[in-house]
């Protein structure tokens, strides 16, 4: 996807995607911005996103982009300081 996630095919009212890394920092940063998702039950590195309205989904995507960009920037800074 545009965000680099790997969605899992499903026929439910939620989406599960593999982040390829620990999901907790990402979930916490979204929560700090009042966007709530969770780790997929029993699936390390996977997030579970419940579907919402069109507007809610647009907000989710924008906030996810912001958080992912921030985490990439933070990782780069840690790498260059090391």
Short mmCIF file of C-alpha atoms in Angstrom, two decimals:
data_model
loop_
_atom_site.label_atom_id
_atom_site.label_comp_id
_atom_site.label_asym_id
_atom_site.label_seq_id
_atom_site.Cartn_x
_atom_site.Cartn_y
_atom_site.Cartn_z
CA UNK A 1 0.00 0.00 0.00
CA UNK A 2 0.96 3.65 -0.13
CA UNK A 3 1.88 3.42 3.57
CA UNK A 4 4.05 0.32 3.10
CA UNK A 5 1.69 -1.97 5.03
CA UNK A 6 0.70 -5.46 3.92
CA UNK A 7 -3.07 -5.88 4.39
CA UNK A 8 -4.42 -9.35 5.10
CA UNK A 9 -7.40 -10.39 2.97
CA UNK A 10 -10.51 -10.44 5.14
CA UNK A 11 -14.30 -10.35 4.93
CA UNK A 12 -14.85 -8.50 8.19
CA UNK A 13 -15.52 -4.95 9.35
CA UNK A 14 -11.86 -4.42 10.14
CA UNK A 15 -8.51 -4.52 8.39
CA UNK A 16 -5.43 -6.32 9.66
CA UNK A 17 -2.05 -5.19 8.35
CA UNK A 18 1.51 -6.34 8.93
CA UNK A 19 3.71 -3.45 10.01
CA UNK A 20 6.84 -5.56 9.93
CA UNK A 21 7.86 -4.26 13.35
CA UNK A 22 6.69 -3.78 16.93
CA UNK A 23 3.28 -2.08 16.79
CA UNK A 24 3.14 -0.64 20.31
CA UNK A 25 4.96 2.68 19.70
CA UNK A 26 2.81 3.28 16.62
CA UNK A 27 -0.43 2.46 18.45
CA UNK A 28 0.55 4.71 21.37
CA UNK A 29 1.41 7.64 19.10
CA UNK A 30 -1.92 7.33 17.29
CA UNK A 31 -3.74 7.19 20.64
CA UNK A 32 -1.97 10.39 21.71
CA UNK A 33 -3.59 11.96 18.64
CA UNK A 34 -6.98 10.50 19.58
CA UNK A 35 -6.94 7.84 16.84
CA UNK A 36 -7.51 4.39 18.30
CA UNK A 37 -6.39 1.15 16.72
CA UNK A 38 -5.04 -1.99 18.35
CA UNK A 39 -2.64 -4.84 17.88
CA UNK A 40 -4.25 -7.80 16.18
CA UNK A 41 -4.96 -10.41 18.85
CA UNK A 42 -2.18 -12.99 18.98
CA UNK A 43 -0.41 -11.54 15.94
CA UNK A 44 2.87 -9.77 16.69
CA UNK A 45 3.69 -6.91 14.29
CA UNK A 46 0.08 -6.71 13.03
CA UNK A 47 -2.39 -3.88 13.60
CA UNK A 48 -6.17 -4.13 13.55
CA UNK A 49 -8.13 -1.16 12.23
CA UNK A 50 -11.90 -1.06 12.51
CA UNK A 51 -13.62 0.53 9.53
CA UNK A 52 -15.30 3.86 10.09
CA UNK A 53 -17.04 6.53 8.11
CA UNK A 54 -15.39 7.97 5.03
CA UNK A 55 -14.31 11.04 7.02
CA UNK A 56 -12.99 8.92 9.92
CA UNK A 57 -11.01 6.77 7.49
CA UNK A 58 -9.50 9.86 5.82
CA UNK A 59 -8.46 11.21 9.24
CA UNK A 60 -6.98 7.82 10.13
CA UNK A 61 -4.88 7.72 6.96
CA UNK A 62 -3.61 11.29 7.42
CA UNK A 63 -2.66 10.68 11.06
CA UNK A 64 -1.01 7.36 10.16
CA UNK A 65 1.09 9.16 7.53
CA UNK A 66 2.14 11.82 10.05
CA UNK A 67 3.07 9.25 12.71
CA UNK A 68 4.95 7.03 10.27
CA UNK A 69 6.92 10.02 8.96
CA UNK A 70 7.75 11.09 12.53
CA UNK A 71 8.89 7.57 13.46
CA UNK A 72 11.10 7.38 10.37
CA UNK A 73 12.59 10.79 11.20
CA UNK A 74 13.15 9.76 14.84
CA UNK A 75 14.83 6.53 13.74
CA UNK A 76 17.10 8.45 11.37
CA UNK A 77 18.11 10.86 14.14
CA UNK A 78 18.91 7.98 16.50
CA UNK A 79 20.97 6.32 13.77
CA UNK A 80 22.96 9.46 12.99
CA UNK A 81 23.59 10.19 16.67
CA UNK A 82 24.83 6.67 17.37
#
